mmCIF file of C-alpha atoms in Angstrom:
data_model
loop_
_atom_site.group_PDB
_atom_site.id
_atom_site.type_symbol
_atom_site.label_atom_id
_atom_site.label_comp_id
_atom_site.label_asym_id
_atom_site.label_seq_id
_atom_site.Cartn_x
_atom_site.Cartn_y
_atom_site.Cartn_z
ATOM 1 C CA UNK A 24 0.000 0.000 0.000
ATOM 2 C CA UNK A 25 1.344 3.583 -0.774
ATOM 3 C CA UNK A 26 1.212 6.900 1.146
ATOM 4 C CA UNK A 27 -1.895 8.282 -0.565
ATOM 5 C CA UNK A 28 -3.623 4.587 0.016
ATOM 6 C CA UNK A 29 -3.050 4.579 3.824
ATOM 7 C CA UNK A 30 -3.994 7.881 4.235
ATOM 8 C CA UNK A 31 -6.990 7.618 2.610
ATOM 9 C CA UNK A 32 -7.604 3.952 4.356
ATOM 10 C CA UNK A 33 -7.010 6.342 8.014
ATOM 11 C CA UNK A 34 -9.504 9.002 6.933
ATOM 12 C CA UNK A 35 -12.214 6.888 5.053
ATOM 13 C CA UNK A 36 -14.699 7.588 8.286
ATOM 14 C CA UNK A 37 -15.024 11.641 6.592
ATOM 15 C CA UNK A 38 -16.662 9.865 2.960
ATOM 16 C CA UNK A 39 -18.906 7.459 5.683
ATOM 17 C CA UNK A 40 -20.098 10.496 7.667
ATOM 18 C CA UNK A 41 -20.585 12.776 4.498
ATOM 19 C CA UNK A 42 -22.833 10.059 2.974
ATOM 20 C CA UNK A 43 -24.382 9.332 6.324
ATOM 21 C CA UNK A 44 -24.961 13.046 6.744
ATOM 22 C CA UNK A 45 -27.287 13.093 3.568
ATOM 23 C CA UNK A 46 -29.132 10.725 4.340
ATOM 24 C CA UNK A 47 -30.505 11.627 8.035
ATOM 25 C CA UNK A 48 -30.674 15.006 6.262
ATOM 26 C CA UNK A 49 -32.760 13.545 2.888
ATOM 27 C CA UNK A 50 -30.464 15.290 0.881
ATOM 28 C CA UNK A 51 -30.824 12.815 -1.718
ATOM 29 C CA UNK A 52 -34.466 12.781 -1.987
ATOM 30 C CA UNK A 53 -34.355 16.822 -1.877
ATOM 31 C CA UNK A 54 -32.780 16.344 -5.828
ATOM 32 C CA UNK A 55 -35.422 14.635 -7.613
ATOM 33 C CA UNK A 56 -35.775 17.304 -9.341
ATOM 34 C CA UNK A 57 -32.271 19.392 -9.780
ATOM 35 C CA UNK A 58 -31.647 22.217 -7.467
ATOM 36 C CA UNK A 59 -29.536 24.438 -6.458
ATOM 37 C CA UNK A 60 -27.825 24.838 -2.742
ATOM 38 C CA UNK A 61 -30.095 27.411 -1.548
ATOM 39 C CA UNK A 62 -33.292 25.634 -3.150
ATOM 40 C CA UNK A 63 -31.754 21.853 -0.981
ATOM 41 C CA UNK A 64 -30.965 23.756 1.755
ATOM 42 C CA UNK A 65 -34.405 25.348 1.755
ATOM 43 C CA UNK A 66 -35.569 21.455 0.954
ATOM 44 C CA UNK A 67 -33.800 20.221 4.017
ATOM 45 C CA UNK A 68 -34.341 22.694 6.575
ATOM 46 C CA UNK A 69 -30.594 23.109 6.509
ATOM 47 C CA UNK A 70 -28.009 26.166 6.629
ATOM 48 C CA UNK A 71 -27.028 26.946 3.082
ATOM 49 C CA UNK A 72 -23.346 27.730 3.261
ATOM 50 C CA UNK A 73 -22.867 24.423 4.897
ATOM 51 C CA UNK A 74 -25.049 22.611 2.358
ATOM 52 C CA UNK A 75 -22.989 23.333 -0.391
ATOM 53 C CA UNK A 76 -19.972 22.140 1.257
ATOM 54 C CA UNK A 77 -21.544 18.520 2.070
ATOM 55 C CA UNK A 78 -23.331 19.165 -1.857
ATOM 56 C CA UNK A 79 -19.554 19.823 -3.303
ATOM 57 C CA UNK A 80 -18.252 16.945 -1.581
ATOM 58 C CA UNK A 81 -20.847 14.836 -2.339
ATOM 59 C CA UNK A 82 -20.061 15.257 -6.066
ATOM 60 C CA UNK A 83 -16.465 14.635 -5.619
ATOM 61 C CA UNK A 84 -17.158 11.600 -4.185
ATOM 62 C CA UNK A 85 -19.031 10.027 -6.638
ATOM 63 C CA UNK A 86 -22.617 10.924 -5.760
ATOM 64 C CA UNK A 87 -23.768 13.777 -7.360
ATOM 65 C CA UNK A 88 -23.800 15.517 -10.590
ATOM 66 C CA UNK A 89 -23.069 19.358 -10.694
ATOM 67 C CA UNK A 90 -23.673 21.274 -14.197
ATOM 68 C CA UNK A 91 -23.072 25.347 -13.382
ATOM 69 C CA UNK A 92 -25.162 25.742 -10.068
ATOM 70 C CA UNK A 93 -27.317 23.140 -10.251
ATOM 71 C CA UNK A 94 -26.909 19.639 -8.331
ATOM 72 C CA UNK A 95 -28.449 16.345 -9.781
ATOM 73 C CA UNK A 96 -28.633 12.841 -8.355
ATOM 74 C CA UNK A 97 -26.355 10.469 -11.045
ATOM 75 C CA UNK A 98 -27.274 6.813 -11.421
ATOM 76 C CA UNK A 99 -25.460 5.674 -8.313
ATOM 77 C CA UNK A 100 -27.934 8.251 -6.269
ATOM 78 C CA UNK A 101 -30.608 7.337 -8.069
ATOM 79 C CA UNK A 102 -30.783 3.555 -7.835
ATOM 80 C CA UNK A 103 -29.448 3.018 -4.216
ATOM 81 C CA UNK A 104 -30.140 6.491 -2.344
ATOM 82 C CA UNK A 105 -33.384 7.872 -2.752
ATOM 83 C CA UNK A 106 -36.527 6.260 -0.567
ATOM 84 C CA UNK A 107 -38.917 5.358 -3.230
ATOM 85 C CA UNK A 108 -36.342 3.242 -5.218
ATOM 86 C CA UNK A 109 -36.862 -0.470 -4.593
ATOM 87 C CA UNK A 110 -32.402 -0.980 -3.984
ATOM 88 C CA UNK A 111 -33.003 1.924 -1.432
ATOM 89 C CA UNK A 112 -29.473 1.596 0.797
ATOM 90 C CA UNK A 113 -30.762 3.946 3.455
ATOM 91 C CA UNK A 114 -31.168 1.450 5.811
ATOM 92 C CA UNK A 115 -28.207 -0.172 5.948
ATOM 93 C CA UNK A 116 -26.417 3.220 5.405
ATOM 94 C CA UNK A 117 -28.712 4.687 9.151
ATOM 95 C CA UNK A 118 -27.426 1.663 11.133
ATOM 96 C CA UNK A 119 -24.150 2.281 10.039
ATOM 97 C CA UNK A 120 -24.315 5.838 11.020
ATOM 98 C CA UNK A 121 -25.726 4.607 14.419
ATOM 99 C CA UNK A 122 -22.814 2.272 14.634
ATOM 100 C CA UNK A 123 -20.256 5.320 14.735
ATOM 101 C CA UNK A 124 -19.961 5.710 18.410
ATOM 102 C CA UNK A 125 -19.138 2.023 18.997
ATOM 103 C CA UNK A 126 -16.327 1.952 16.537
ATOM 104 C CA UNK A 127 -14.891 5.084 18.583
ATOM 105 C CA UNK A 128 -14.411 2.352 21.120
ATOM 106 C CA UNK A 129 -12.526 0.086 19.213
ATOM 107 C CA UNK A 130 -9.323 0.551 21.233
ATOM 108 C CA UNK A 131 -10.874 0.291 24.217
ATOM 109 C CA UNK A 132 -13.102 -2.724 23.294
ATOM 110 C CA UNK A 133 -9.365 -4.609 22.135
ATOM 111 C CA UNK A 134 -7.839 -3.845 25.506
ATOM 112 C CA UNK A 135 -10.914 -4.981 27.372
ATOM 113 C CA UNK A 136 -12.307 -7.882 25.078
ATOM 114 C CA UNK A 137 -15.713 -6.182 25.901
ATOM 115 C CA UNK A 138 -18.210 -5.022 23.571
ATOM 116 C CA UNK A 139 -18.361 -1.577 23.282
ATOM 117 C CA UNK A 140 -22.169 -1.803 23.753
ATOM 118 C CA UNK A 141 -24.683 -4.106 24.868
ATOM 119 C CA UNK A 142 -25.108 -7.464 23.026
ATOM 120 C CA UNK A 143 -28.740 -7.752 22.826
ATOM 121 C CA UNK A 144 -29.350 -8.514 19.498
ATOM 122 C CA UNK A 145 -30.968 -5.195 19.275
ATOM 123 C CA UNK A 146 -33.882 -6.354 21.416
ATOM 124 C CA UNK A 147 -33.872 -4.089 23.873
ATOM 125 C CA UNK A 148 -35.298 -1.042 22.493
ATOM 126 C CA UNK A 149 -38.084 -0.454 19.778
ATOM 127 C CA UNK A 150 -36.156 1.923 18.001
ATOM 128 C CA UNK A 151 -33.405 0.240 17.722
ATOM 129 C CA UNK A 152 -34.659 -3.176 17.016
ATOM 130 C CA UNK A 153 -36.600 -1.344 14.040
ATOM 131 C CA UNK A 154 -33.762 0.431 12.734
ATOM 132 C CA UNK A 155 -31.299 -3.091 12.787
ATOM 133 C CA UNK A 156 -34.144 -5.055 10.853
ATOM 134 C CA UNK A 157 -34.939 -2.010 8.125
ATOM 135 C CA UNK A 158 -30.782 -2.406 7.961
ATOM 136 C CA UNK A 159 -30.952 -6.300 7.100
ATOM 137 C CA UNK A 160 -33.607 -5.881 4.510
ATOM 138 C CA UNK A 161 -32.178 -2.934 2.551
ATOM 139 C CA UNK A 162 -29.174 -4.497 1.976
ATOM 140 C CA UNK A 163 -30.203 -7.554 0.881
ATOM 141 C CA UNK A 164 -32.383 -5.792 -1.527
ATOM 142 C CA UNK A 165 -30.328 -3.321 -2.795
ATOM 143 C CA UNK A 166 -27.156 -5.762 -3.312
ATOM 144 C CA UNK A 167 -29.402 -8.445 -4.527
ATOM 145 C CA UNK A 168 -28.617 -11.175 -2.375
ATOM 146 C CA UNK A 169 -32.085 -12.811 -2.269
ATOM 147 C CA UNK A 170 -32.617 -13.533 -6.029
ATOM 148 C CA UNK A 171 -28.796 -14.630 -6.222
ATOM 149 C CA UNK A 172 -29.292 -17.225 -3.344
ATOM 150 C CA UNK A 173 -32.449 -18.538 -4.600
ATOM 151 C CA UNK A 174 -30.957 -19.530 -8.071
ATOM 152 C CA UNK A 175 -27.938 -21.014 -6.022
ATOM 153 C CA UNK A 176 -30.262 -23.745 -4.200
ATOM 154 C CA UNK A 177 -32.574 -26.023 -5.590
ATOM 155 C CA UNK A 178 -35.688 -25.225 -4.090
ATOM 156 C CA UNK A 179 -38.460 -26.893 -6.022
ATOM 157 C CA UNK A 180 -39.364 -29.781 -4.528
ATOM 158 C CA UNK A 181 -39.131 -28.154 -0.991
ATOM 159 C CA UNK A 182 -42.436 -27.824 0.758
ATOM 160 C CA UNK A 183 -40.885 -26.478 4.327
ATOM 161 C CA UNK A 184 -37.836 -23.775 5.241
ATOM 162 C CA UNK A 185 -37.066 -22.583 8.366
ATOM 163 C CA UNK A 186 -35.429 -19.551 8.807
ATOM 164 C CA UNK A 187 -33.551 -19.376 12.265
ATOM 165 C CA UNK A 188 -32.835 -15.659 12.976
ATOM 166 C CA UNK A 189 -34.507 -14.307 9.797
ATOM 167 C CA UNK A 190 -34.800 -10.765 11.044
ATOM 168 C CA UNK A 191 -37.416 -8.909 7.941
ATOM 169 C CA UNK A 192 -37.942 -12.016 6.356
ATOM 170 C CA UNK A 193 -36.554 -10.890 2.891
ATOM 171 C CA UNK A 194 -35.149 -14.381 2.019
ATOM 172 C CA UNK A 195 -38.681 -16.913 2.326
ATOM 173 C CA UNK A 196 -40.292 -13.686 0.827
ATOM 174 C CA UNK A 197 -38.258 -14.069 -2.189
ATOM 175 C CA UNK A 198 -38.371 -18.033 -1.854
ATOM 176 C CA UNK A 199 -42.074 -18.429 -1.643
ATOM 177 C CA UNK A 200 -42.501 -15.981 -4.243
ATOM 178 C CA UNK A 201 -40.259 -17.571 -6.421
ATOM 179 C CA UNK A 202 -41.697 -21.320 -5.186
ATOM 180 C CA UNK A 203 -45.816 -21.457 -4.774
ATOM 181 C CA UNK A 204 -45.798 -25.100 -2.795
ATOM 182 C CA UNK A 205 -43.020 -23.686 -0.253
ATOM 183 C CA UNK A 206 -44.049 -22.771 3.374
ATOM 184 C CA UNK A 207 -41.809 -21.221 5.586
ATOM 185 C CA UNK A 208 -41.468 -20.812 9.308
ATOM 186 C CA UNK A 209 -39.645 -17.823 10.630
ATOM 187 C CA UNK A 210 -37.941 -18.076 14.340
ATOM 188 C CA UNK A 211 -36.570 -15.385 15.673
ATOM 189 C CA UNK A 212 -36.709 -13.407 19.361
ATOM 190 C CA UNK A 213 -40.124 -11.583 19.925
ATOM 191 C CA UNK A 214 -39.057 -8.032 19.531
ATOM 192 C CA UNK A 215 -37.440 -8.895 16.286
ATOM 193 C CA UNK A 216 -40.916 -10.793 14.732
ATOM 194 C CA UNK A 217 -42.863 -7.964 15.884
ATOM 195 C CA UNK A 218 -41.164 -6.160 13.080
ATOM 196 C CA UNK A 219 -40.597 -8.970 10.673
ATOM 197 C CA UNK A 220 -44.619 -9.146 10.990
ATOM 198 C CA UNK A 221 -45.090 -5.551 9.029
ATOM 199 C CA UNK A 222 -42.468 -7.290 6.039
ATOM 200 C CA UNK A 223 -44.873 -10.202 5.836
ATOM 201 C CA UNK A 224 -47.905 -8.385 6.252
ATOM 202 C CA UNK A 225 -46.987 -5.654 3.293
ATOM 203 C CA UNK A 226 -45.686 -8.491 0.966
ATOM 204 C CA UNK A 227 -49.159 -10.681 1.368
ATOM 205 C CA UNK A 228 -47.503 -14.110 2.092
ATOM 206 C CA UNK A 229 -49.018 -14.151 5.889
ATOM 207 C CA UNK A 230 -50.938 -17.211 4.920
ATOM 208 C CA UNK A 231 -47.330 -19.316 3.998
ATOM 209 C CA UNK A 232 -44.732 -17.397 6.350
ATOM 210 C CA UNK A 233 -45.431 -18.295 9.922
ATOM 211 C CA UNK A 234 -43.552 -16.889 12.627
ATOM 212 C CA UNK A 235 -42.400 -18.324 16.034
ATOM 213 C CA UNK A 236 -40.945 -16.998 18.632
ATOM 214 C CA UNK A 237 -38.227 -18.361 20.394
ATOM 215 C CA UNK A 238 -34.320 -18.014 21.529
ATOM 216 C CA UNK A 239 -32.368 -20.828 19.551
ATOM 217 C CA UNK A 240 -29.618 -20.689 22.183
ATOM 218 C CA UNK A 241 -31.975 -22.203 24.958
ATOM 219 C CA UNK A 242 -35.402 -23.224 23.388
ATOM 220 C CA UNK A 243 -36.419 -25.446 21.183
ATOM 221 C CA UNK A 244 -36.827 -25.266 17.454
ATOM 222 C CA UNK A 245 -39.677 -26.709 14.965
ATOM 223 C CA UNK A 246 -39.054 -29.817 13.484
ATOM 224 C CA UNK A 247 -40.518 -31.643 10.382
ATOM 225 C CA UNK A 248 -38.470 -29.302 7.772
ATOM 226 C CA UNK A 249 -36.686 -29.826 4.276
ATOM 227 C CA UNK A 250 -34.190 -26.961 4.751
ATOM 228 C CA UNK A 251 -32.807 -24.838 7.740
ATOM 229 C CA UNK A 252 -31.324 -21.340 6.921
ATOM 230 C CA UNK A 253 -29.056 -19.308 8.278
ATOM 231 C CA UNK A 254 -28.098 -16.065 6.871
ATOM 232 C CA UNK A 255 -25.636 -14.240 8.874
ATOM 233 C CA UNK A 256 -26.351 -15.872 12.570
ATOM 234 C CA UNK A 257 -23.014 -17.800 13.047
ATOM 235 C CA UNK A 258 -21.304 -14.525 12.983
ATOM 236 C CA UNK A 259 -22.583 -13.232 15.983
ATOM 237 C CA UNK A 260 -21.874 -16.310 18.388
ATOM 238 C CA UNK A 261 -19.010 -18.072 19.662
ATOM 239 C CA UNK A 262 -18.408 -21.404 18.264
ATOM 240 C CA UNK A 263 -19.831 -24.032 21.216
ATOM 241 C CA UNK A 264 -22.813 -21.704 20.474
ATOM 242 C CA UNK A 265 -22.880 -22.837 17.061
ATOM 243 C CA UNK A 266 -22.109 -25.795 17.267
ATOM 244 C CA UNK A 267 -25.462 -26.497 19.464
ATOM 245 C CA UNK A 268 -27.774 -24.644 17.336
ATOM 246 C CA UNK A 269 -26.725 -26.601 14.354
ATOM 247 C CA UNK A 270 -27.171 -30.117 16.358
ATOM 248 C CA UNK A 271 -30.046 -28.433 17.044
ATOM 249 C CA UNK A 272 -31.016 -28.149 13.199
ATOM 250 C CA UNK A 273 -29.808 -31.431 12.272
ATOM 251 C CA UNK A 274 -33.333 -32.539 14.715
ATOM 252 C CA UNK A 275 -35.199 -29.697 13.102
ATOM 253 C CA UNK A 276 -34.960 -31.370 9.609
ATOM 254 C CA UNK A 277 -36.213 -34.459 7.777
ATOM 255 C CA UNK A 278 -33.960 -37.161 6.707
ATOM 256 C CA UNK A 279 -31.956 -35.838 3.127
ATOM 257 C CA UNK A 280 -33.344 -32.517 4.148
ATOM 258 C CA UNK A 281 -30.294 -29.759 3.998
ATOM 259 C CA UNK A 282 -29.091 -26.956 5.856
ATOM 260 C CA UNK A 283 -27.599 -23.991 4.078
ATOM 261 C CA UNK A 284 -25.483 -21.356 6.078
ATOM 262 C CA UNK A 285 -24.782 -18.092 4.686
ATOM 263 C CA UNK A 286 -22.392 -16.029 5.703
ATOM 264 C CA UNK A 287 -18.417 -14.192 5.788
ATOM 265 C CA UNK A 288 -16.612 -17.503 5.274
ATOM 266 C CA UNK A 289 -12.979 -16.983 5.421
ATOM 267 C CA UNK A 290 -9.721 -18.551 4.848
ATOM 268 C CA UNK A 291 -7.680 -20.772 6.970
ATOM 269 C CA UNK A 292 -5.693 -17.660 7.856
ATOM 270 C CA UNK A 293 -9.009 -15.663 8.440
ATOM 271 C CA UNK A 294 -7.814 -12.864 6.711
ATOM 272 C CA UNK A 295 -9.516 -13.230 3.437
ATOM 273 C CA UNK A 296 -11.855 -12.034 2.147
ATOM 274 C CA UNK A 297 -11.299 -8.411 3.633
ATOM 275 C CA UNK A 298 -14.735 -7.475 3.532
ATOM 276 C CA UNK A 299 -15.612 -10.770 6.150
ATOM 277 C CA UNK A 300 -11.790 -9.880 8.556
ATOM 278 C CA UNK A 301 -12.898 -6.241 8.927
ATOM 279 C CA UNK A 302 -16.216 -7.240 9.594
ATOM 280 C CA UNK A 303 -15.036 -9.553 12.398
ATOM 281 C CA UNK A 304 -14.381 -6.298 14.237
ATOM 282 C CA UNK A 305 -18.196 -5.094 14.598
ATOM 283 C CA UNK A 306 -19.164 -8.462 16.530
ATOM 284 C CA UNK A 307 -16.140 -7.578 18.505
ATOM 285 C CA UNK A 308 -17.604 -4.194 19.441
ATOM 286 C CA UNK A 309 -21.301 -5.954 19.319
ATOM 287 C CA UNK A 310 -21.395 -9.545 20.352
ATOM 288 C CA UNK A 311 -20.007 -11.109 23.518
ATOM 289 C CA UNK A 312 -18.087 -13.711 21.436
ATOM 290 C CA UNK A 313 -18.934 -13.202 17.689
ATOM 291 C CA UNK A 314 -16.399 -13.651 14.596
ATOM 292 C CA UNK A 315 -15.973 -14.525 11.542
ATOM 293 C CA UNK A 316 -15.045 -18.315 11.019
ATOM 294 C CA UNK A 317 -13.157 -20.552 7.583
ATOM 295 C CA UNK A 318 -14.819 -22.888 6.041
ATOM 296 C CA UNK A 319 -12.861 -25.861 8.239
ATOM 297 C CA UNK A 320 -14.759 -24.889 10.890
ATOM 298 C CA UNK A 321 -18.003 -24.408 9.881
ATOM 299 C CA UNK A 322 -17.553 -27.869 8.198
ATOM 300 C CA UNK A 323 -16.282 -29.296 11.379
ATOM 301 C CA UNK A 324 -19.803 -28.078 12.923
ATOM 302 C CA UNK A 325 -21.739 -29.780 10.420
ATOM 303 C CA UNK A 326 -19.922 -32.464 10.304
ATOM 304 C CA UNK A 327 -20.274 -33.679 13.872
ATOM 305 C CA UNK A 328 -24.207 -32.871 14.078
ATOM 306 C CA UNK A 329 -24.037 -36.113 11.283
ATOM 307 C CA UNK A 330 -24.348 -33.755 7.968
ATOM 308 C CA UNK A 331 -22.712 -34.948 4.757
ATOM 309 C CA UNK A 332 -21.496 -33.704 1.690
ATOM 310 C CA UNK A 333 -20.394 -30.688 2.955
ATOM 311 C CA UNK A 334 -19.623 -28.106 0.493
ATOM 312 C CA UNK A 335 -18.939 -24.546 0.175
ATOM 313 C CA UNK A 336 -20.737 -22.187 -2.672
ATOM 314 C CA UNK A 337 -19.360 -18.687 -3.280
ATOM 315 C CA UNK A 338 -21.765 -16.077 -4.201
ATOM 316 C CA UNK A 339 -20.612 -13.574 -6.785
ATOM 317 C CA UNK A 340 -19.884 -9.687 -6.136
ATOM 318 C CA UNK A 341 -20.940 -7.966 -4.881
ATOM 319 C CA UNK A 342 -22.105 -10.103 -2.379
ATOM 320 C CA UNK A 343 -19.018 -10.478 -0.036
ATOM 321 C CA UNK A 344 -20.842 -13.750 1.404
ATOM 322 C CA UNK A 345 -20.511 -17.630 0.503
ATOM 323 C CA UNK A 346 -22.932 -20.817 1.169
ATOM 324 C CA UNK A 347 -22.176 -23.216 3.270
ATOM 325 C CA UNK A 348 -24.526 -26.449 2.418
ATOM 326 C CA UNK A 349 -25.193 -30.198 4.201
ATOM 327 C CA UNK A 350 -27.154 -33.013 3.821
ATOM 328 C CA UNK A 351 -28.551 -34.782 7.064
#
């Protein structure tokens, strides 16, 4: 890496926080229509002179279009940054802005080994529960991830998935859209399914998604299922953790039934890809004992629960994820 590389690598939080900015401020949707500063800051409720600083930036960056005075959304903006556009990022992009304190803590949270806020799944609070689940379904729907899985797995003779920790639902919505004979069960922690109700509710698949409350650390899950799925659970745990909840899923499903893990899967080193080591440190500052784990040990889970034909599936960019499938 070269000078300029590093020192744009040590001041990459200013970009975050400009685009972070704009969208607690609606900049974005402010430029439907072009504008000038003065007309966005009149848009925004905002002081002028300082929205044309965050507008100049914003252009420099990548995110705007400027022609004489006037500022336009480009096709960056458009598709991923403005609230009526069905790859709207501005979920993701408010939980990480709400994330900023706890990665001010990073140093502390490596001297200590404790999180730098509570680990409660986001359970604790209304607001905050709603804000982490909007997060999880905006950027699955803005990257795509949904429609890439489902062509991935073979889902058509599958009559039951269970979801463990499904959060907005967005996966069995795409999956039982995609599939009419599938039926999925969601379980997830009450605070969470009383917001993965209103994602159910608004896509009309309440008659085939049901939802059931539970903790899958000490309760136990439905059985009588053809696949189990994870996306992005194993993360946030420490591996014993895991380890149980997939024995646990090995019961959950009927014999040749599959379970398929999605997730940061990293090499043996566990510092590829970059996208799943970096991540790694957020469940440090989040979780009690999250990572991110290789393959080898993910397999070694499986594995012992009495899975077979363990494989591992990467998903293209830019998903930074990979599959992780067995056969009970």
């Amino acid at each position: 890496m070269d000078f300029a590389g590093l020192t744009s690598l040590a001041g990459g939080y200013a970009e975050a926080r400009a685009v972070q900015a704009a969208v607690e401020l609606g900049i974005f949707d402010s430029l439907e229509t072009p504008r000038d500063a003065a007309g966005v800051a009149d848009t925004v409720k905002a002081d002028p002179r300082a929205t044309e600083l965050l507008l100049d930036a914003l252009v420099a960056i990548g995110l705007l279009n400027k022609t004489l005075s006037l500022y336009s959304l480009n096709e960056a903006s458009a598709t991923y940054l403005i609230q009526r556009s069905p790859k709207y990022l501005g979920g993701m992009i408010r939980f990480d802005a709400s994330s900023w304190n706890s990665w001010g803590q990073l140093a502390e949270t490596v001297r200590s080994g404790k999180p730098a806020r509570s680990p409660d799944m986001y359970q604790n609070r209304r607001e905050e529960t709603e804000r982490f689940i909007a997060a999880m379904d905006s950027l699955v729907r803005a990257r795509g991830d949904a429609a890439v899985v489902v062509g991935k797995i073979d889902l058509s003779r599958v009559k039951r998935l269970l979801d463990v920790g499904s959060g907005p639902a967005t996966y069995p919505i795409e999956f039982c859209r995609r599939h009419p004979q599938l039926q999925a069960t969601v379980f997830d922690l009450p605070a969470t399914l009383a917001v993965t109700e209103t994602f159910v509710r608004a896509a009309g698949l309440g008659d085939r998604i049901r939802l059931v409350a539970g903790d899958y650390r000490t309760e136990n899950i439905p059985g009588g299922h053809d696949i189990a799925f994870l996306s992005n659970i194993i993360h946030g745990e420490a591996a014993e953790v895991n380890a149980r909840l997939i024995a646990k899923l090995h019961g959950a499903l009927v014999e040749g039934g599959r379970i398929v893990i999605k997730d940061h899967i990293l090499n043996e080193a566990h510092t590829h890809p970059a996208s799943g080591a970096v991540f790694a440190l957020l469940m440090l500052l989040t979780t009690e004992r999250g990572k991110c784990y290789s393959f080898t040990e993910v397999q070694g889970w499986l594995e012992s629960a009495g899975f077979h034909d363990v494989h591992e599936v990467p998903l293209p960019a830019p998903l930074t994820s990979s599959l992780v499938i067995g056969t009970k």
